[in-house]
mmCIF file of C-alpha atoms in Angstrom:
data_model
loop_
_atom_site.group_PDB
_atom_site.id
_atom_site.type_symbol
_atom_site.label_atom_id
_atom_site.label_comp_id
_atom_site.label_asym_id
_atom_site.label_seq_id
_atom_site.Cartn_x
_atom_site.Cartn_y
_atom_site.Cartn_z
ATOM 1 C CA THR A 239 -78.374 -44.032 -28.434
ATOM 2 C CA GLN A 240 -77.690 -43.432 -24.760
ATOM 3 C CA LEU A 241 -73.914 -43.031 -24.796
ATOM 4 C CA LEU A 242 -71.853 -43.421 -21.654
ATOM 5 C CA GLU A 243 -68.346 -42.010 -21.823
ATOM 6 C CA GLN A 244 -65.746 -43.212 -19.365
ATOM 7 C CA SER A 245 -62.531 -41.427 -18.529
ATOM 8 C CA PRO A 246 -59.737 -42.046 -18.512
ATOM 9 C CA GLN A 247 -59.662 -44.832 -21.077
ATOM 10 C CA PHE A 248 -56.356 -46.158 -19.745
ATOM 11 C CA LEU A 249 -54.759 -45.703 -16.340
ATOM 12 C CA SER A 250 -51.465 -47.073 -15.047
ATOM 13 C CA ILE A 251 -50.549 -46.287 -11.453
ATOM 14 C CA GLN A 252 -48.247 -47.464 -8.681
ATOM 15 C CA GLU A 253 -49.502 -49.591 -5.841
ATOM 16 C CA GLY A 254 -50.787 -47.422 -3.001
ATOM 17 C CA GLU A 255 -51.935 -44.508 -5.147
ATOM 18 C CA ASN A 256 -55.512 -43.254 -5.314
ATOM 19 C CA LEU A 257 -57.537 -42.923 -8.495
ATOM 20 C CA THR A 258 -60.933 -41.874 -9.787
ATOM 21 C CA VAL A 259 -62.774 -43.159 -12.844
ATOM 22 C CA TYR A 260 -65.633 -41.165 -14.342
ATOM 23 C CA CYS A 261 -68.729 -42.262 -16.212
ATOM 24 C CA ASN A 262 -70.668 -39.479 -17.931
ATOM 25 C CA SER A 263 -73.809 -39.268 -20.034
ATOM 26 C CA SER A 264 -76.370 -36.758 -21.206
ATOM 27 C CA SER A 265 -79.130 -39.265 -20.423
ATOM 28 C CA VAL A 266 -80.885 -39.996 -17.151
ATOM 29 C CA PHE A 267 -80.776 -43.571 -15.896
ATOM 30 C CA SER A 268 -82.974 -45.366 -13.383
ATOM 31 C CA SER A 269 -79.875 -47.032 -11.962
ATOM 32 C CA LEU A 270 -76.230 -47.475 -12.741
ATOM 33 C CA GLN A 271 -73.970 -50.463 -12.273
ATOM 34 C CA TRP A 272 -70.202 -50.751 -12.049
ATOM 35 C CA TYR A 273 -68.433 -53.925 -13.152
ATOM 36 C CA ARG A 274 -64.841 -55.168 -13.094
ATOM 37 C CA GLN A 275 -63.666 -57.540 -15.760
ATOM 38 C CA GLU A 276 -60.464 -59.545 -15.749
ATOM 39 C CA PRO A 277 -58.878 -60.809 -18.987
ATOM 40 C CA GLY A 278 -60.718 -63.782 -20.444
ATOM 41 C CA GLU A 279 -63.595 -63.557 -17.989
ATOM 42 C CA GLY A 280 -67.049 -62.007 -17.924
ATOM 43 C CA PRO A 281 -67.738 -58.730 -16.091
ATOM 44 C CA VAL A 282 -68.431 -59.082 -12.375
ATOM 45 C CA LEU A 283 -70.940 -56.755 -10.761
ATOM 46 C CA LEU A 284 -69.418 -54.513 -8.089
ATOM 47 C CA VAL A 285 -72.283 -52.233 -7.138
ATOM 48 C CA THR A 286 -75.630 -50.791 -8.184
ATOM 49 C CA VAL A 287 -76.583 -47.198 -7.382
ATOM 50 C CA VAL A 288 -80.168 -46.080 -7.706
ATOM 51 C CA THR A 289 -80.754 -42.768 -5.956
ATOM 52 C CA GLY A 290 -79.346 -39.442 -7.171
ATOM 53 C CA GLY A 291 -76.440 -38.422 -4.936
ATOM 54 C CA GLU A 292 -76.110 -41.918 -3.525
ATOM 55 C CA VAL A 293 -72.694 -42.986 -2.251
ATOM 56 C CA LYS A 294 -71.757 -46.615 -1.695
ATOM 57 C CA LYS A 295 -68.544 -48.024 -0.317
ATOM 58 C CA LEU A 296 -67.081 -51.442 -0.978
ATOM 59 C CA LYS A 297 -63.874 -51.765 1.061
ATOM 60 C CA ARG A 298 -61.429 -49.380 -0.691
ATOM 61 C CA LEU A 299 -63.868 -48.555 -3.504
ATOM 62 C CA THR A 300 -66.285 -45.623 -3.271
ATOM 63 C CA PHE A 301 -69.056 -45.221 -5.823
ATOM 64 C CA GLN A 302 -71.144 -42.099 -6.314
ATOM 65 C CA PHE A 303 -74.221 -41.512 -8.454
ATOM 66 C CA GLY A 304 -74.671 -37.950 -9.674
ATOM 67 C CA ASP A 305 -77.543 -35.881 -8.311
ATOM 68 C CA ALA A 306 -79.195 -35.839 -11.739
ATOM 69 C CA ARG A 307 -78.575 -39.577 -12.257
ATOM 70 C CA LYS A 308 -76.612 -38.905 -15.452
ATOM 71 C CA ASP A 309 -73.113 -39.616 -14.236
ATOM 72 C CA SER A 310 -71.137 -41.610 -11.722
ATOM 73 C CA SER A 311 -67.652 -41.935 -10.323
ATOM 74 C CA LEU A 312 -65.569 -44.731 -8.870
ATOM 75 C CA HIS A 313 -62.779 -43.842 -6.452
ATOM 76 C CA ILE A 314 -60.192 -46.391 -5.369
ATOM 77 C CA THR A 315 -58.067 -45.677 -2.325
ATOM 78 C CA ALA A 316 -54.609 -47.218 -1.980
ATOM 79 C CA ALA A 317 -54.831 -49.260 -5.168
ATOM 80 C CA GLN A 318 -53.569 -52.847 -5.089
ATOM 81 C CA PRO A 319 -52.328 -55.041 -7.965
ATOM 82 C CA GLY A 320 -55.500 -57.086 -7.533
ATOM 83 C CA ASP A 321 -57.505 -54.040 -8.618
ATOM 84 C CA THR A 322 -56.089 -54.398 -12.118
ATOM 85 C CA GLY A 323 -58.795 -54.919 -14.721
ATOM 86 C CA LEU A 324 -61.311 -53.308 -17.037
ATOM 87 C CA TYR A 325 -63.867 -51.181 -15.192
ATOM 88 C CA LEU A 326 -67.224 -50.771 -16.882
ATOM 89 C CA CYS A 327 -70.192 -48.643 -15.987
ATOM 90 C CA ALA A 328 -73.652 -49.503 -17.281
ATOM 91 C CA GLY A 329 -76.737 -47.313 -17.131
ATOM 92 C CA ALA A 330 -80.125 -48.980 -16.827
ATOM 93 C CA ASP A 331 -83.294 -47.684 -18.440
ATOM 94 C CA GLY A 332 -85.976 -50.169 -17.518
ATOM 95 C CA ASN A 333 -84.587 -53.542 -18.520
ATOM 96 C CA GLN A 334 -82.191 -52.122 -21.109
ATOM 97 C CA PHE A 335 -78.561 -51.482 -20.280
ATOM 98 C CA TYR A 336 -76.083 -49.138 -21.931
ATOM 99 C CA PHE A 337 -72.422 -49.810 -21.323
ATOM 100 C CA GLY A 338 -69.658 -47.291 -20.989
ATOM 101 C CA THR A 339 -66.536 -47.302 -23.111
ATOM 102 C CA GLY A 340 -64.463 -48.884 -20.332
ATOM 103 C CA THR A 341 -61.426 -47.906 -18.266
ATOM 104 C CA SER A 342 -58.439 -50.233 -18.291
ATOM 105 C CA LEU A 343 -56.599 -50.005 -14.977
ATOM 106 C CA THR A 344 -53.134 -51.397 -14.321
ATOM 107 C CA VAL A 345 -51.714 -51.250 -10.802
ATOM 108 C CA ILE A 346 -47.966 -51.751 -10.764
ATOM 109 C CA PRO A 347 -46.507 -53.463 -7.683
ATOM 110 C CA GLU B 18 -74.260 -69.455 -5.747
ATOM 111 C CA ALA B 19 -76.324 -69.205 -8.957
ATOM 112 C CA GLU B 20 -74.291 -68.422 -12.061
ATOM 113 C CA VAL B 21 -74.783 -67.877 -15.760
ATOM 114 C CA ALA B 22 -73.287 -70.797 -17.667
ATOM 115 C CA GLN B 23 -71.772 -70.517 -21.133
ATOM 116 C CA SER B 24 -70.150 -73.026 -23.445
ATOM 117 C CA PRO B 25 -67.764 -73.464 -25.008
ATOM 118 C CA ARG B 26 -65.267 -71.175 -23.248
ATOM 119 C CA TYR B 27 -63.057 -71.047 -26.332
ATOM 120 C CA LYS B 28 -63.775 -71.675 -29.994
ATOM 121 C CA ILE B 29 -61.409 -71.551 -32.933
ATOM 122 C CA THR B 30 -62.906 -71.855 -36.367
ATOM 123 C CA GLU B 31 -62.106 -71.086 -39.972
ATOM 124 C CA LYS B 32 -63.925 -68.378 -41.869
ATOM 125 C CA SER B 33 -67.092 -69.504 -43.649
ATOM 126 C CA GLN B 34 -67.730 -72.189 -41.006
ATOM 127 C CA ALA B 35 -70.730 -72.210 -38.689
ATOM 128 C CA VAL B 36 -70.370 -71.746 -34.923
ATOM 129 C CA ALA B 37 -72.854 -71.912 -32.078
ATOM 130 C CA PHE B 38 -72.685 -70.689 -28.498
ATOM 131 C CA TRP B 39 -74.890 -71.787 -25.625
ATOM 132 C CA CYS B 40 -76.042 -69.900 -22.536
ATOM 133 C CA ASP B 41 -77.982 -71.013 -19.467
ATOM 134 C CA PRO B 42 -79.103 -68.012 -17.383
ATOM 135 C CA ILE B 43 -79.654 -67.865 -13.654
ATOM 136 C CA SER B 44 -82.836 -69.717 -12.748
ATOM 137 C CA GLY B 45 -85.817 -67.383 -12.677
ATOM 138 C CA HIS B 46 -84.205 -64.639 -14.744
ATOM 139 C CA ALA B 47 -86.659 -63.744 -17.480
ATOM 140 C CA THR B 48 -84.333 -61.433 -19.403
ATOM 141 C CA LEU B 49 -81.349 -62.752 -21.335
ATOM 142 C CA TYR B 50 -78.766 -60.747 -23.248
ATOM 143 C CA TRP B 51 -76.097 -61.634 -25.790
ATOM 144 C CA TYR B 52 -73.200 -59.191 -26.120
ATOM 145 C CA ARG B 53 -70.110 -58.993 -28.274
ATOM 146 C CA GLN B 54 -67.006 -57.460 -26.766
ATOM 147 C CA ILE B 55 -63.827 -56.371 -28.478
ATOM 148 C CA LEU B 56 -60.751 -56.519 -26.242
ATOM 149 C CA GLY B 57 -60.520 -53.481 -23.961
ATOM 150 C CA GLN B 58 -63.913 -52.067 -24.928
ATOM 151 C CA GLY B 59 -67.370 -52.168 -23.405
ATOM 152 C CA PRO B 60 -69.817 -54.917 -24.443
ATOM 153 C CA GLU B 61 -72.143 -54.215 -27.361
ATOM 154 C CA LEU B 62 -75.652 -55.642 -27.211
ATOM 155 C CA LEU B 63 -76.502 -58.091 -29.977
ATOM 156 C CA VAL B 64 -79.888 -59.352 -28.828
ATOM 157 C CA GLN B 65 -82.142 -59.169 -25.793
ATOM 158 C CA PHE B 66 -84.836 -61.698 -24.890
ATOM 159 C CA GLN B 67 -87.734 -61.340 -22.496
ATOM 160 C CA ASP B 68 -88.733 -64.946 -21.831
ATOM 161 C CA GLU B 69 -88.833 -66.490 -25.315
ATOM 162 C CA SER B 70 -89.473 -63.238 -27.185
ATOM 163 C CA VAL B 71 -86.892 -60.985 -28.792
ATOM 164 C CA VAL B 72 -87.068 -57.499 -27.292
ATOM 165 C CA ASP B 73 -84.182 -55.897 -29.148
ATOM 166 C CA ASP B 74 -82.099 -57.296 -32.008
ATOM 167 C CA SER B 75 -81.436 -54.028 -33.773
ATOM 168 C CA GLN B 76 -77.647 -54.513 -33.617
ATOM 169 C CA LEU B 77 -77.671 -58.174 -34.628
ATOM 170 C CA PRO B 78 -76.206 -58.756 -38.134
ATOM 171 C CA LYS B 79 -79.134 -60.829 -39.253
ATOM 172 C CA ASP B 80 -77.582 -61.952 -42.506
ATOM 173 C CA ARG B 81 -75.224 -64.212 -40.568
ATOM 174 C CA PHE B 82 -76.243 -64.175 -36.900
ATOM 175 C CA SER B 83 -79.274 -65.826 -35.333
ATOM 176 C CA ALA B 84 -80.393 -66.298 -31.753
ATOM 177 C CA GLU B 85 -83.140 -68.305 -30.152
ATOM 178 C CA ARG B 86 -84.552 -68.970 -26.714
ATOM 179 C CA LEU B 87 -87.272 -71.438 -27.585
ATOM 180 C CA LYS B 88 -88.507 -72.339 -24.097
ATOM 181 C CA GLY B 89 -87.594 -69.080 -22.446
ATOM 182 C CA VAL B 90 -84.739 -70.608 -20.488
ATOM 183 C CA ASP B 91 -81.428 -71.362 -22.204
ATOM 184 C CA SER B 92 -80.375 -69.721 -25.440
ATOM 185 C CA THR B 93 -78.222 -70.345 -28.492
ATOM 186 C CA LEU B 94 -76.381 -67.786 -30.617
ATOM 187 C CA LYS B 95 -75.273 -68.929 -34.057
ATOM 188 C CA ILE B 96 -72.992 -67.423 -36.670
ATOM 189 C CA GLN B 97 -73.067 -68.759 -40.205
ATOM 190 C CA PRO B 98 -70.801 -68.166 -42.012
ATOM 191 C CA ALA B 99 -68.178 -66.838 -39.629
ATOM 192 C CA GLU B 100 -65.969 -63.993 -40.829
ATOM 193 C CA LEU B 101 -62.572 -62.808 -39.625
ATOM 194 C CA GLY B 102 -64.150 -59.718 -38.060
ATOM 195 C CA ASP B 103 -66.325 -61.876 -35.818
ATOM 196 C CA SER B 104 -63.335 -62.708 -33.613
ATOM 197 C CA ALA B 105 -64.319 -61.396 -30.181
ATOM 198 C CA MET B 106 -65.619 -62.369 -26.750
ATOM 199 C CA TYR B 107 -69.297 -63.309 -26.767
ATOM 200 C CA LEU B 108 -70.939 -62.683 -23.425
ATOM 201 C CA CYS B 109 -74.291 -63.819 -22.114
ATOM 202 C CA ALA B 110 -76.011 -62.069 -19.224
ATOM 203 C CA SER B 111 -79.326 -62.417 -17.432
ATOM 204 C CA SER B 112 -81.449 -60.287 -15.146
ATOM 205 C CA LEU B 113 -84.719 -60.238 -13.308
ATOM 206 C CA ALA B 114 -87.400 -57.869 -14.524
ATOM 207 C CA PRO B 115 -87.022 -54.316 -13.181
ATOM 208 C CA ARG B 116 -88.324 -53.923 -9.664
ATOM 209 C CA GLN B 117 -91.091 -51.410 -9.264
ATOM 210 C CA GLY B 118 -89.753 -48.148 -7.892
ATOM 211 C CA LEU B 119 -86.202 -49.465 -7.555
ATOM 212 C CA GLY B 120 -84.918 -48.805 -11.024
ATOM 213 C CA GLY B 121 -83.510 -51.315 -13.487
ATOM 214 C CA GLY B 122 -82.565 -54.845 -12.586
ATOM 215 C CA GLU B 123 -78.987 -55.985 -12.279
ATOM 216 C CA GLN B 124 -77.247 -58.007 -14.948
ATOM 217 C CA PHE B 125 -75.158 -61.045 -14.169
ATOM 218 C CA PHE B 126 -72.659 -62.264 -16.729
ATOM 219 C CA GLY B 127 -71.348 -65.638 -17.707
ATOM 220 C CA PRO B 128 -67.635 -66.290 -18.292
ATOM 221 C CA GLY B 129 -67.972 -65.690 -22.032
ATOM 222 C CA THR B 130 -66.920 -67.548 -25.171
ATOM 223 C CA ARG B 131 -63.711 -66.371 -26.815
ATOM 224 C CA LEU B 132 -64.121 -66.851 -30.580
ATOM 225 C CA THR B 133 -61.169 -66.797 -32.940
ATOM 226 C CA VAL B 134 -61.857 -66.939 -36.671
ATOM 227 C CA LEU B 135 -58.872 -67.894 -38.818
#
Protein backbone atom coordinates (compact mmCIF):
# COMPACT_ATOMS: atom_id res chain seq x y z
CA THR A 1 0.00 0.00 0.00
CA GLN A 2 1.36 3.39 -0.97
CA LEU A 3 0.45 5.43 2.10
CA LEU A 4 0.31 9.21 2.00
CA GLU A 5 0.36 10.93 5.37
CA GLN A 6 -0.88 14.48 5.65
CA SER A 7 -0.12 16.85 8.48
CA PRO A 8 -1.60 18.45 10.34
CA GLN A 9 -4.86 16.52 10.40
CA PHE A 10 -6.78 19.54 11.71
CA LEU A 11 -5.93 23.22 11.50
CA SER A 12 -7.89 26.20 12.80
CA ILE A 13 -6.46 29.65 12.12
CA GLN A 14 -7.49 33.30 12.04
CA GLU A 15 -8.17 35.08 8.80
CA GLY A 16 -4.97 36.60 7.41
CA GLU A 17 -2.59 34.01 8.83
CA ASN A 18 -0.32 31.82 6.73
CA LEU A 19 -0.25 28.04 6.85
CA THR A 20 1.45 25.02 5.33
CA VAL A 21 0.04 21.54 4.83
CA TYR A 22 2.36 18.59 4.23
CA CYS A 23 1.87 15.39 2.29
CA ASN A 24 4.52 12.72 2.85
CA SER A 25 5.16 9.22 1.55
CA SER A 26 7.93 6.68 1.25
CA SER A 27 6.83 5.95 -2.32
CA VAL A 28 7.70 7.74 -5.54
CA PHE A 29 4.81 9.05 -7.62
CA SER A 30 4.65 10.03 -11.28
CA SER A 31 2.53 13.02 -10.32
CA LEU A 32 0.69 14.42 -7.36
CA GLN A 33 -2.61 16.24 -7.17
CA TRP A 34 -4.07 18.53 -4.53
CA TYR A 35 -7.82 18.78 -4.04
CA ARG A 36 -10.12 20.89 -1.87
CA GLN A 37 -13.41 19.47 -0.73
CA GLU A 38 -16.28 21.37 0.83
CA PRO A 39 -18.87 19.63 3.03
CA GLY A 40 -21.34 17.58 1.03
CA GLU A 41 -19.48 18.01 -2.24
CA GLY A 42 -16.91 16.06 -4.23
CA PRO A 43 -13.21 17.01 -4.20
CA VAL A 44 -12.23 19.73 -6.66
CA LEU A 45 -8.84 19.54 -8.33
CA LEU A 46 -6.57 22.47 -7.46
CA VAL A 47 -3.29 21.54 -9.11
CA THR A 48 -1.18 18.73 -10.53
CA VAL A 49 2.59 18.66 -10.07
CA VAL A 50 4.70 16.34 -12.16
CA THR A 51 8.37 17.27 -12.00
CA GLY A 52 10.54 16.85 -8.89
CA GLY A 53 11.13 20.25 -7.30
CA GLU A 54 8.28 21.81 -9.25
CA VAL A 55 6.55 24.83 -7.72
CA LYS A 56 3.14 26.02 -8.85
CA LYS A 57 1.19 29.03 -7.68
CA LEU A 58 -2.56 29.49 -7.74
CA LYS A 59 -3.33 32.98 -6.41
CA ARG A 60 -2.51 32.74 -2.67
CA LEU A 61 -1.76 29.01 -2.82
CA THR A 62 1.74 27.69 -3.50
CA PHE A 63 2.30 24.01 -4.22
CA GLN A 64 5.66 22.26 -4.21
CA PHE A 65 6.60 18.74 -5.28
CA GLY A 66 9.60 17.27 -3.48
CA ASP A 67 12.81 16.69 -5.42
CA ALA A 68 12.42 12.93 -5.03
CA ARG A 69 8.70 13.06 -5.94
CA LYS A 70 7.74 11.45 -2.62
CA ASP A 71 6.28 14.44 -0.84
CA SER A 72 4.55 17.74 -1.41
CA SER A 73 3.49 20.86 0.44
CA LEU A 74 0.70 23.38 0.11
CA HIS A 75 1.26 26.88 1.47
CA ILE A 76 -1.58 29.37 1.82
CA THR A 77 -0.78 33.03 2.29
CA ALA A 78 -3.22 35.32 4.09
CA ALA A 79 -5.89 32.67 4.56
CA GLN A 80 -9.51 33.65 3.91
CA PRO A 81 -12.72 32.08 5.28
CA GLY A 82 -13.37 30.80 1.76
CA ASP A 83 -10.28 28.61 2.08
CA THR A 84 -12.08 26.51 4.67
CA GLY A 85 -12.39 22.88 3.63
CA LEU A 86 -10.76 19.46 3.52
CA TYR A 87 -7.47 19.45 1.62
CA LEU A 88 -6.47 16.17 0.04
CA CYS A 89 -3.31 15.14 -1.72
CA ALA A 90 -3.29 12.20 -4.12
CA GLY A 91 -0.25 10.49 -5.58
CA ALA A 92 -0.53 8.96 -9.04
CA ASP A 93 1.23 5.79 -10.12
CA GLY A 94 0.16 5.21 -13.69
CA ASN A 95 -3.62 5.35 -13.62
CA GLN A 96 -3.89 4.44 -9.94
CA PHE A 97 -4.29 7.11 -7.29
CA TYR A 98 -3.49 6.97 -3.59
CA PHE A 99 -5.14 9.54 -1.38
CA GLY A 100 -3.70 11.20 1.67
CA THR A 101 -5.37 11.17 5.06
CA GLY A 102 -6.68 14.72 4.62
CA THR A 103 -6.23 18.06 6.37
CA SER A 104 -9.32 19.83 7.65
CA LEU A 105 -8.78 23.59 7.57
CA THR A 106 -11.00 26.14 9.29
CA VAL A 107 -10.34 29.84 8.75
CA ILE A 108 -12.03 31.97 11.38
CA PRO A 109 -13.17 35.44 10.27
CA GLU B 1 -17.70 22.62 -18.80
CA ALA B 2 -17.70 18.79 -18.73
CA GLU B 3 -18.57 17.30 -15.35
CA VAL B 4 -18.98 13.92 -13.72
CA ALA B 5 -22.64 13.34 -12.94
CA GLN B 6 -23.89 11.28 -10.01
CA SER B 7 -27.35 10.41 -8.77
CA PRO B 8 -28.99 10.46 -6.39
CA ARG B 9 -27.26 13.17 -4.33
CA TYR B 10 -28.77 11.82 -1.11
CA LYS B 11 -30.15 8.42 -0.19
CA ILE B 12 -31.67 7.28 3.08
CA THR B 13 -32.43 3.62 3.44
CA GLU B 14 -33.03 1.02 6.11
CA LYS B 15 -30.54 -1.72 6.81
CA SER B 16 -31.00 -4.88 4.75
CA GLN B 17 -32.44 -2.89 1.83
CA ALA B 18 -30.79 -2.62 -1.57
CA VAL B 19 -29.42 0.68 -2.89
CA ALA B 20 -27.92 1.67 -6.22
CA PHE B 21 -25.85 4.67 -7.26
CA TRP B 22 -25.28 5.90 -10.80
CA CYS B 23 -22.31 7.71 -12.33
CA ASP B 24 -21.78 9.25 -15.76
CA PRO B 25 -18.12 10.19 -16.30
CA ILE B 26 -16.73 12.97 -18.44
CA SER B 27 -17.07 12.07 -22.10
CA GLY B 28 -13.96 10.34 -23.39
CA HIS B 29 -12.63 9.35 -19.98
CA ALA B 30 -11.79 5.67 -20.15
CA THR B 31 -11.04 5.22 -16.45
CA LEU B 32 -13.78 5.35 -13.83
CA TYR B 33 -13.39 5.07 -10.07
CA TRP B 34 -15.81 4.49 -7.21
CA TYR B 35 -14.68 5.68 -3.78
CA ARG B 36 -16.15 5.59 -0.30
CA GLN B 37 -15.38 8.47 2.01
CA ILE B 38 -15.95 8.75 5.73
CA LEU B 39 -16.47 12.32 6.94
CA GLY B 40 -13.17 14.16 7.35
CA GLN B 41 -11.04 11.40 5.84
CA GLY B 42 -9.54 10.75 2.44
CA PRO B 43 -11.49 8.70 -0.13
CA GLU B 44 -10.92 4.94 -0.21
CA LEU B 45 -10.98 3.21 -3.57
CA LEU B 46 -13.69 0.58 -3.97
CA VAL B 47 -13.36 -0.26 -7.65
CA GLN B 48 -11.57 1.00 -10.74
CA PHE B 49 -12.68 0.40 -14.33
CA GLN B 50 -10.71 0.76 -17.53
CA ASP B 51 -13.42 0.98 -20.18
CA GLU B 52 -15.77 -1.88 -19.26
CA SER B 53 -13.18 -3.98 -17.44
CA VAL B 54 -12.48 -4.02 -13.72
CA VAL B 55 -8.86 -3.07 -13.05
CA ASP B 56 -8.92 -3.11 -9.27
CA ASP B 57 -11.69 -4.25 -6.92
CA SER B 58 -9.48 -5.54 -4.15
CA GLN B 59 -11.14 -3.28 -1.54
CA LEU B 60 -14.71 -3.92 -2.68
CA PRO B 61 -16.72 -5.99 -0.14
CA LYS B 62 -17.93 -8.42 -2.74
CA ASP B 63 -20.39 -10.19 -0.49
CA ARG B 64 -22.65 -7.14 -0.61
CA PHE B 65 -21.22 -4.66 -3.12
CA SER B 66 -21.24 -4.94 -6.90
CA ALA B 67 -20.27 -2.56 -9.67
CA GLU B 68 -20.69 -2.64 -13.41
CA ARG B 69 -19.83 -0.53 -16.42
CA LEU B 70 -21.39 -2.61 -19.15
CA LYS B 71 -20.78 -0.34 -22.15
CA GLY B 72 -17.69 1.34 -20.82
CA VAL B 73 -19.45 4.64 -20.25
CA ASP B 74 -21.73 5.09 -17.23
CA SER B 75 -21.54 2.89 -14.17
CA THR B 76 -23.69 1.59 -11.34
CA LEU B 77 -22.62 0.69 -7.80
CA LYS B 78 -25.00 -1.48 -5.81
CA ILE B 79 -25.16 -2.48 -2.17
CA GLN B 80 -27.35 -5.38 -1.12
CA PRO B 81 -28.09 -5.66 1.73
CA ALA B 82 -27.09 -2.30 3.17
CA GLU B 83 -25.62 -2.25 6.67
CA LEU B 84 -25.35 0.57 9.20
CA GLY B 85 -21.60 0.81 8.60
CA ASP B 86 -22.17 1.59 4.93
CA SER B 87 -23.28 5.13 5.79
CA ALA B 88 -20.79 7.36 3.97
CA MET B 89 -20.24 9.54 0.92
CA TYR B 90 -19.86 7.55 -2.29
CA LEU B 91 -17.80 9.38 -4.86
CA CYS B 92 -17.32 8.68 -8.54
CA ALA B 93 -14.34 10.02 -10.47
CA SER B 94 -13.03 9.69 -14.00
CA SER B 95 -9.76 10.29 -15.79
CA LEU B 96 -8.09 10.00 -19.14
CA ALA B 97 -5.42 7.37 -19.56
CA PRO B 98 -1.97 8.48 -18.37
CA ARG B 99 -0.17 10.66 -20.87
CA GLN B 100 3.12 9.31 -22.07
CA GLY B 101 6.00 11.00 -20.28
CA LEU B 102 3.72 13.32 -18.31
CA GLY B 103 2.89 11.11 -15.39
CA GLY B 104 -0.54 10.00 -14.23
CA GLY B 105 -3.76 11.48 -15.48
CA GLU B 106 -5.90 13.78 -13.40
CA GLN B 107 -9.06 12.65 -11.68
CA PHE B 108 -12.26 14.63 -11.79
CA PHE B 109 -14.92 13.96 -9.19
CA GLY B 110 -18.67 14.07 -9.20
CA PRO B 111 -20.67 15.68 -6.37
CA GLY B 112 -21.09 12.35 -4.58
CA THR B 113 -24.01 10.44 -3.09
CA ARG B 114 -24.49 10.78 0.66
CA LEU B 115 -25.87 7.46 1.93
CA THR B 116 -27.48 7.13 5.34
CA VAL B 117 -28.45 3.66 6.53
CA LEU B 118 -30.92 3.59 9.42
